[in-house]
Amino acid sequence: MKNKVQACLTKDDIVDSLKNVGVNPTAQRIAICQFVLCQGDHPTADEIKTWVDQHFPKLSLATIYNTLKTLTDAGVLREYKFPHSGKSFYDNNLVDHYHLLDEESGKLIDIDSKSINVSKGFLKEFTVNKMDVIFYGKHKSQVDG
Amino acid sequence: MKNKVQACLTKDDIVDSLKNVGVNPTAQRIAICQFVLCQGDHPTADEIKTWVDQHFPKLSLATIYNTLKTLTDAGVLREYKFPHSGKSFYDNNLVDHYHLLDEESGKLIDIDSKSINVSKGFLKEFTVNKMDVIFYGKHKSQVDG
DNA sequence: TCTAAAATTAGAACTATTCTAAATAGAGGG
DNA sequence: CCCTCTATTTAGAATAGTTCTAATTTTAGA
């Protein structure tokens, strides 16, 4: 089973997506989207920079950050922070979900929130607007030396 | 209901606690412990610095960080990071628990992990070693203007 | 073509933390 | 009591990740 299957979007698809959410589809933004909306798997800003540097003549780190903020505000991306790293991770999965950090590979794996039942009836005192869950673990199939 | 009732420890109690876990009870460490093991409610390094500056002649920020690491390694404290802040938060509650961020007050509130049931049977593929949960919410009793 | 607004950029600034290397303190042996 | 050894503390530099600033470039539209 794959973690997430994201068909690669064409440039036109990306232009449309951006227009749909009121974001001006500049060349830089399209380049960034080609990675974060398609190939990237929970990339960080520096991973995006590395990819973009190989596919776009010159694009500043400031634009990466500006664009990530624009896309997040527009609802095309989600930003996550986790205890194990000071960096922000960007996720194009817009469906509610949690994450598992595979401690062997360091990869983040999406966990459908519907597959976890969190009974929080205890919280009589509180209105809960949102919750984040992160699991730390590894594939059972993997065998250590 | 109080979030956590932590009786104030005497200096001798702190000295004993430190010795028990093999940590040399220096004046600086005792001063820091007086706050983090007692009065502090999920303090950050800078909050600890602010308190200590008022109760100890001169104590460097480096010592705060060194001591927090020492205490965390010794198992006297736990360090948490949350998505809403780049800072580390230190908690003297050593019992397994989750947190709720009260979005009105900005305070972190301990949630007994036993009061939440997380069914993770779905995770047939993974061995889960640890999980973190954070809720974002507010007191129901509070009424906005 | 002109203008105004939007986007991009390089580099400075900032925040939280860690590192470095020197100074100090404390324990134990003589 | 003095010496030495190690642990601890310290100030300040360094680092990492991100945001800010102000100048420049691009773009859309009149």
Short mmCIF file of C-alpha atoms (C1' of nucleotides) in Angstrom, two decimals:
data_model
loop_
_atom_site.label_atom_id
_atom_site.label_comp_id
_atom_site.label_asym_id
_atom_site.label_seq_id
_atom_site.Cartn_x
_atom_site.Cartn_y
_atom_site.Cartn_z
CA MET A 1 0.00 0.00 0.00
CA LYS A 2 1.27 3.43 -0.95
CA ASN A 3 1.18 6.24 1.48
CA LYS A 4 -0.24 8.73 -0.97
CA VAL A 5 -0.69 8.56 -4.67
CA GLN A 6 -0.48 11.97 -6.24
CA ALA A 7 -0.73 12.00 -10.00
CA CYS A 8 1.66 14.50 -11.49
CA LEU A 9 -0.13 17.68 -12.47
CA THR A 10 0.49 19.43 -15.76
CA LYS A 11 1.49 23.05 -15.80
CA ASP A 12 -1.99 23.91 -17.00
CA ASP A 13 -3.54 22.04 -14.10
CA ILE A 14 -1.39 24.06 -11.73
CA VAL A 15 -2.26 27.34 -13.44
CA ASP A 16 -5.93 26.46 -13.10
CA SER A 17 -5.59 25.45 -9.47
CA LEU A 18 -3.87 28.68 -8.62
CA LYS A 19 -6.39 30.80 -10.50
CA ASN A 20 -9.21 28.93 -8.77
CA VAL A 21 -7.97 30.07 -5.39
CA GLY A 22 -7.17 33.60 -6.52
CA VAL A 23 -3.42 33.20 -6.67
CA ASN A 24 -1.61 34.80 -9.60
CA PRO A 25 0.18 31.93 -11.40
CA THR A 26 3.65 33.37 -11.79
CA ALA A 27 6.49 31.32 -13.20
CA GLN A 28 8.08 30.97 -9.78
CA ARG A 29 4.87 29.85 -8.14
CA ILE A 30 4.25 27.30 -10.85
CA ALA A 31 7.74 25.91 -10.45
CA ILE A 32 7.27 25.57 -6.71
CA CYS A 33 3.87 23.96 -7.18
CA GLN A 34 5.27 21.42 -9.60
CA PHE A 35 7.18 20.08 -6.68
CA VAL A 36 4.99 20.65 -3.64
CA LEU A 37 1.68 19.72 -5.27
CA CYS A 38 3.05 16.71 -7.06
CA GLN A 39 6.37 15.07 -6.38
CA GLY A 40 7.12 16.40 -2.94
CA ASP A 41 6.46 14.20 0.07
CA HIS A 42 6.11 16.52 3.06
CA PRO A 43 8.95 18.69 1.81
CA THR A 44 10.64 21.38 3.86
CA ALA A 45 11.56 24.82 2.51
CA ASP A 46 15.14 23.78 1.89
CA GLU A 47 14.12 20.60 0.08
CA ILE A 48 11.87 22.68 -2.13
CA LYS A 49 14.76 25.07 -2.76
CA THR A 50 17.03 22.20 -3.74
CA TRP A 51 14.51 20.84 -6.24
CA VAL A 52 13.62 24.23 -7.66
CA ASP A 53 17.28 25.13 -8.14
CA GLN A 54 17.52 22.21 -10.56
CA HIS A 55 14.38 23.16 -12.48
CA PHE A 56 14.20 26.92 -12.51
CA PRO A 57 16.94 29.39 -13.50
CA LYS A 58 16.98 31.50 -10.38
CA LEU A 59 14.51 31.58 -7.56
CA SER A 60 15.24 33.04 -4.17
CA LEU A 61 14.64 31.43 -0.83
CA ALA A 62 12.46 34.41 0.10
CA THR A 63 10.15 33.53 -2.77
CA ILE A 64 9.95 29.96 -1.55
CA TYR A 65 8.80 31.19 1.84
CA ASN A 66 6.49 33.83 0.35
CA THR A 67 4.91 31.27 -1.93
CA LEU A 68 4.49 28.68 0.78
CA LYS A 69 2.68 31.25 2.86
CA THR A 70 0.53 32.28 -0.10
CA LEU A 71 -0.36 28.68 -0.91
CA THR A 72 -1.08 27.84 2.70
CA ASP A 73 -3.29 30.90 3.11
CA ALA A 74 -5.07 29.99 -0.12
CA GLY A 75 -5.78 26.52 1.23
CA VAL A 76 -3.78 24.65 -1.38
CA LEU A 77 -1.18 23.47 1.10
CA ARG A 78 -0.97 22.72 4.79
CA GLU A 79 1.94 23.50 7.02
CA TYR A 80 2.91 21.15 9.83
CA LYS A 81 5.49 21.34 12.55
CA PHE A 82 6.60 18.34 14.52
CA PRO A 83 8.58 17.90 17.72
CA HIS A 84 11.43 16.08 16.05
CA SER A 85 12.50 18.96 13.82
CA GLY A 86 12.59 22.70 13.88
CA LYS A 87 11.52 22.86 10.26
CA SER A 88 8.08 23.31 8.73
CA PHE A 89 6.76 20.53 6.54
CA TYR A 90 4.33 21.19 3.72
CA ASP A 91 1.61 18.78 2.77
CA ASN A 92 -0.72 18.85 -0.23
CA ASN A 93 -3.06 16.38 1.43
CA LEU A 94 -5.99 18.58 2.37
CA VAL A 95 -8.04 15.82 3.96
CA ASP A 96 -7.93 15.65 7.75
CA HIS A 97 -5.20 13.31 8.77
CA TYR A 98 -2.47 12.61 11.26
CA HIS A 99 1.14 11.60 10.76
CA LEU A 100 3.49 8.83 11.60
CA LEU A 101 7.20 9.48 11.66
CA ASP A 102 8.99 6.41 10.46
CA GLU A 103 12.01 6.41 12.71
CA GLU A 104 13.98 4.23 10.31
CA SER A 105 13.60 6.30 7.19
CA GLY A 106 12.79 9.65 8.75
CA LYS A 107 9.81 9.91 6.42
CA LEU A 108 6.43 11.23 7.41
CA ILE A 109 3.49 9.04 6.53
CA ASP A 110 -0.09 10.25 6.35
CA ILE A 111 -2.55 8.45 8.59
CA ASP A 112 -6.20 8.91 7.71
CA SER A 113 -7.87 10.49 10.71
CA LYS A 114 -10.87 8.23 10.17
CA SER A 115 -8.71 5.23 10.92
CA ILE A 116 -8.06 6.45 14.44
CA ASN A 117 -10.75 6.81 17.01
CA VAL A 118 -10.00 9.40 19.64
CA SER A 119 -12.59 9.46 22.37
CA LYS A 120 -12.36 12.84 23.94
CA GLY A 121 -15.63 12.84 25.85
CA PHE A 122 -13.54 13.58 28.92
CA LEU A 123 -13.12 17.08 27.67
CA LYS A 124 -16.31 18.34 29.21
CA GLU A 125 -14.56 21.54 30.14
CA PHE A 126 -13.17 22.34 26.76
CA THR A 127 -14.26 23.05 23.25
CA VAL A 128 -11.72 21.37 21.00
CA ASN A 129 -11.31 23.07 17.64
CA LYS A 130 -8.48 21.03 16.30
CA MET A 131 -6.14 18.26 17.27
CA ASP A 132 -2.83 17.01 16.03
CA VAL A 133 -1.57 13.50 16.49
CA ILE A 134 1.84 12.20 15.65
CA PHE A 135 2.97 8.63 15.99
CA TYR A 136 6.58 7.58 16.15
CA GLY A 137 7.34 4.13 14.90
CA LYS A 138 8.54 1.92 12.12
CA HIS A 139 7.43 -0.66 9.62
CA LYS A 140 6.83 -4.02 11.23
CA SER A 141 8.21 -5.78 8.19
CA GLN A 142 11.59 -4.17 8.59
CA VAL A 143 14.12 -6.29 10.39
CA ASP A 144 17.11 -4.78 12.06
CA GLY A 145 20.56 -6.30 11.67
CA MET B 1 -10.39 21.52 39.08
CA LYS B 2 -6.77 22.47 38.93
CA ASN B 3 -4.63 21.43 36.03
CA LYS B 4 -1.78 20.25 38.18
CA VAL B 5 -1.11 20.67 41.83
CA GLN B 6 2.60 20.72 42.54
CA ALA B 7 3.45 21.29 46.15
CA CYS B 8 6.44 23.58 46.46
CA LEU B 9 9.58 21.64 47.15
CA THR B 10 12.09 22.71 49.75
CA LYS B 11 15.70 23.21 48.78
CA ASP B 12 16.53 19.99 50.59
CA ASP B 13 13.92 18.11 48.61
CA ILE B 14 15.49 19.39 45.42
CA VAL B 15 18.99 18.49 46.55
CA ASP B 16 17.77 14.98 47.33
CA SER B 17 15.98 14.64 44.02
CA LEU B 18 19.06 15.69 42.11
CA LYS B 19 21.34 13.38 44.07
CA ASN B 20 18.89 10.54 43.52
CA VAL B 21 19.30 10.82 39.79
CA GLY B 22 23.04 11.39 39.93
CA VAL B 23 23.01 15.09 39.22
CA ASN B 24 25.37 17.29 41.20
CA PRO B 25 23.18 19.79 43.07
CA THR B 26 24.93 23.06 42.29
CA ALA B 27 23.46 26.39 43.35
CA GLN B 28 22.47 27.19 39.77
CA ARG B 29 20.75 23.88 39.26
CA ILE B 30 18.87 24.21 42.52
CA ALA B 31 17.71 27.69 41.56
CA ILE B 32 16.46 26.46 38.19
CA CYS B 33 14.74 23.48 39.83
CA GLN B 34 12.96 25.71 42.29
CA PHE B 35 11.13 27.09 39.33
CA VAL B 36 10.79 24.23 36.90
CA LEU B 37 10.01 21.50 39.44
CA CYS B 38 7.62 23.63 41.40
CA GLN B 39 6.13 26.93 40.33
CA GLY B 40 6.69 26.70 36.60
CA ASP B 41 3.81 25.70 34.37
CA HIS B 42 5.31 24.38 31.13
CA PRO B 43 7.94 27.11 31.15
CA THR B 44 10.22 27.91 28.24
CA ALA B 45 13.93 28.63 28.59
CA ASP B 46 13.36 32.37 28.51
CA GLU B 47 10.62 32.21 31.11
CA ILE B 48 12.97 30.25 33.34
CA LYS B 49 15.66 32.88 32.73
CA THR B 50 13.28 35.67 33.71
CA TRP B 51 12.34 33.96 36.95
CA VAL B 52 15.89 32.98 37.83
CA ASP B 53 17.16 36.51 37.18
CA GLN B 54 14.92 37.64 40.03
CA HIS B 55 16.05 34.94 42.42
CA PHE B 56 19.69 34.26 41.72
CA PRO B 57 22.54 36.77 41.46
CA LYS B 58 23.84 35.86 38.03
CA LEU B 59 23.05 32.83 35.96
CA SER B 60 23.73 32.58 32.28
CA LEU B 61 21.35 31.47 29.59
CA ALA B 62 23.84 28.77 28.65
CA THR B 63 23.48 27.31 32.11
CA ILE B 64 19.72 27.31 31.75
CA TYR B 65 20.04 25.26 28.57
CA ASN B 66 22.76 23.02 30.00
CA THR B 67 20.68 22.34 33.08
CA LEU B 68 17.51 21.68 31.15
CA LYS B 69 19.38 19.12 29.12
CA THR B 70 20.89 17.56 32.23
CA LEU B 71 17.52 17.36 33.96
CA THR B 72 15.80 15.99 30.90
CA ASP B 73 18.48 13.34 30.43
CA ALA B 74 18.22 12.46 34.10
CA GLY B 75 14.48 11.93 33.74
CA VAL B 76 13.43 14.70 36.09
CA LEU B 77 11.92 16.84 33.35
CA ARG B 78 10.34 16.31 29.96
CA GLU B 79 10.81 18.53 26.97
CA TYR B 80 7.94 19.16 24.57
CA LYS B 81 7.69 21.00 21.32
CA PHE B 82 4.41 22.07 19.82
CA PRO B 83 3.39 23.31 16.40
CA HIS B 84 2.26 26.70 17.63
CA SER B 85 5.67 27.81 18.87
CA GLY B 86 9.29 27.38 17.99
CA LYS B 87 10.22 27.12 21.64
CA SER B 88 10.72 24.09 23.86
CA PHE B 89 8.44 23.69 26.84
CA TYR B 90 9.54 21.88 29.98
CA ASP B 91 7.20 19.80 32.07
CA ASN B 92 7.78 18.21 35.46
CA ASN B 93 4.81 15.92 34.98
CA LEU B 94 6.46 12.58 34.34
CA VAL B 95 3.25 10.63 33.91
CA ASP B 96 2.20 9.91 30.34
CA HIS B 97 -0.09 12.66 29.18
CA TYR B 98 -1.12 14.84 26.30
CA HIS B 99 -1.69 18.56 26.12
CA LEU B 100 -4.37 21.04 25.33
CA LEU B 101 -3.43 24.52 24.22
CA ASP B 102 -5.99 26.94 25.56
CA GLU B 103 -6.26 29.35 22.68
CA GLU B 104 -7.65 32.09 24.92
CA SER B 105 -4.93 32.10 27.54
CA GLY B 106 -2.12 30.53 25.56
CA LYS B 107 -1.57 28.13 28.44
CA LEU B 108 -0.81 24.47 28.05
CA ILE B 109 -2.98 22.12 30.06
CA ASP B 110 -2.06 18.54 30.86
CA ILE B 111 -4.53 15.92 29.72
CA ASP B 112 -4.18 12.52 31.34
CA SER B 113 -3.50 10.04 28.58
CA LYS B 114 -5.79 7.56 30.29
CA SER B 115 -8.72 9.87 29.68
CA ILE B 116 -8.28 9.58 25.93
CA ASN B 117 -8.77 6.37 24.09
CA VAL B 118 -6.83 6.18 20.85
CA SER B 119 -7.66 3.08 18.88
CA LYS B 120 -4.78 2.52 16.56
CA GLY B 121 -5.55 -1.02 15.48
CA PHE B 122 -5.38 0.26 11.93
CA LEU B 123 -1.65 0.45 12.28
CA LYS B 124 -1.11 -3.14 11.27
CA GLU B 125 1.90 -2.08 9.29
CA PHE B 126 3.65 -0.16 12.00
CA THR B 127 5.08 -0.58 15.43
CA VAL B 128 4.24 2.56 17.34
CA ASN B 129 6.72 3.44 20.06
CA LYS B 130 5.32 6.76 21.11
CA MET B 131 2.60 9.19 20.24
CA ASP B 132 1.98 12.84 20.89
CA VAL B 133 -1.42 14.43 20.93
CA ILE B 134 -2.21 18.08 21.17
CA PHE B 135 -5.64 19.60 21.32
CA TYR B 136 -6.39 23.21 20.51
CA GLY B 137 -9.39 24.68 22.23
CA LYS B 138 -10.75 26.76 25.02
CA HIS B 139 -12.78 26.60 28.20
CA LYS B 140 -16.45 26.13 27.51
CA SER B 141 -17.32 28.36 30.43
CA GLN B 142 -15.55 31.32 28.89
CA VAL B 143 -17.82 33.66 26.99
CA ASP B 144 -16.50 35.90 24.28
CA GLY B 145 -17.60 39.52 24.05
"C1'" DT C 1 2.92 53.00 -23.59
"C1'" DC C 2 2.23 54.25 -18.92
"C1'" DT C 3 1.05 53.49 -14.30
"C1'" DA C 4 0.06 51.16 -10.20
"C1'" DA C 5 0.07 47.19 -7.84
"C1'" DA C 6 2.01 42.74 -7.15
"C1'" DA C 7 5.83 39.80 -6.95
"C1'" DT C 8 10.61 38.85 -6.52
"C1'" DT C 9 15.02 39.44 -4.69
"C1'" DA C 10 19.45 39.80 -1.79
"C1'" DG C 11 20.77 40.36 2.22
"C1'" DA C 12 19.98 41.93 6.95
"C1'" DA C 13 17.63 40.83 11.04
"C1'" DC C 14 15.63 37.92 14.19
"C1'" DT C 15 14.59 33.89 17.40
"C1'" DA C 16 15.75 29.93 19.74
"C1'" DT C 17 19.31 27.07 20.57
"C1'" DT C 18 23.97 25.05 20.58
"C1'" DC C 19 28.82 25.46 20.51
"C1'" DT C 20 33.43 27.06 22.02
"C1'" DA C 21 36.91 28.10 24.79
"C1'" DA C 22 38.16 30.32 28.84
"C1'" DA C 23 37.23 31.05 33.78
"C1'" DT C 24 35.65 29.29 38.09
"C1'" DA C 25 34.35 26.10 41.63
"C1'" DG C 26 34.55 22.08 44.21
"C1'" DA C 27 36.29 17.44 45.62
"C1'" DG C 28 39.85 14.57 47.06
"C1'" DG C 29 44.87 13.50 47.79
"C1'" DG C 30 49.05 14.73 49.71
"C1'" DC D 1 46.21 24.08 53.46
"C1'" DC D 2 47.66 23.63 48.75
"C1'" DC D 3 47.56 21.31 44.43
"C1'" DT D 4 45.44 19.13 40.75
"C1'" DC D 5 41.72 17.22 38.26
"C1'" DT D 6 37.28 17.34 36.73
"C1'" DA D 7 32.80 19.34 36.50
"C1'" DT D 8 30.39 23.38 35.90
"C1'" DT D 9 29.53 27.90 34.46
"C1'" DT D 10 30.05 31.64 31.51
"C1'" DA D 11 30.07 35.22 27.59
"C1'" DG D 12 29.88 35.53 23.33
"C1'" DA D 13 30.18 33.47 18.71
"C1'" DA D 14 27.93 30.42 15.69
"C1'" DT D 15 24.11 28.12 13.76
"C1'" DA D 16 19.44 27.03 11.76
"C1'" DG D 17 15.27 28.31 10.15
"C1'" DT D 18 12.45 31.90 9.09
"C1'" DT D 19 10.87 36.65 8.48
"C1'" DC D 20 11.66 41.33 7.37
"C1'" DT D 21 13.19 45.31 4.52
"C1'" DA D 22 13.75 47.98 0.89
"C1'" DA D 23 15.00 48.09 -3.77
"C1'" DT D 24 14.04 46.12 -8.25
"C1'" DT D 25 11.40 43.69 -11.63
"C1'" DT D 26 7.28 42.00 -13.54
"C1'" DT D 27 2.66 42.13 -14.69
"C1'" DA D 28 -1.99 43.58 -15.64
"C1'" DG D 29 -4.80 46.75 -17.20
"C1'" DA D 30 -6.15 51.67 -18.62
#
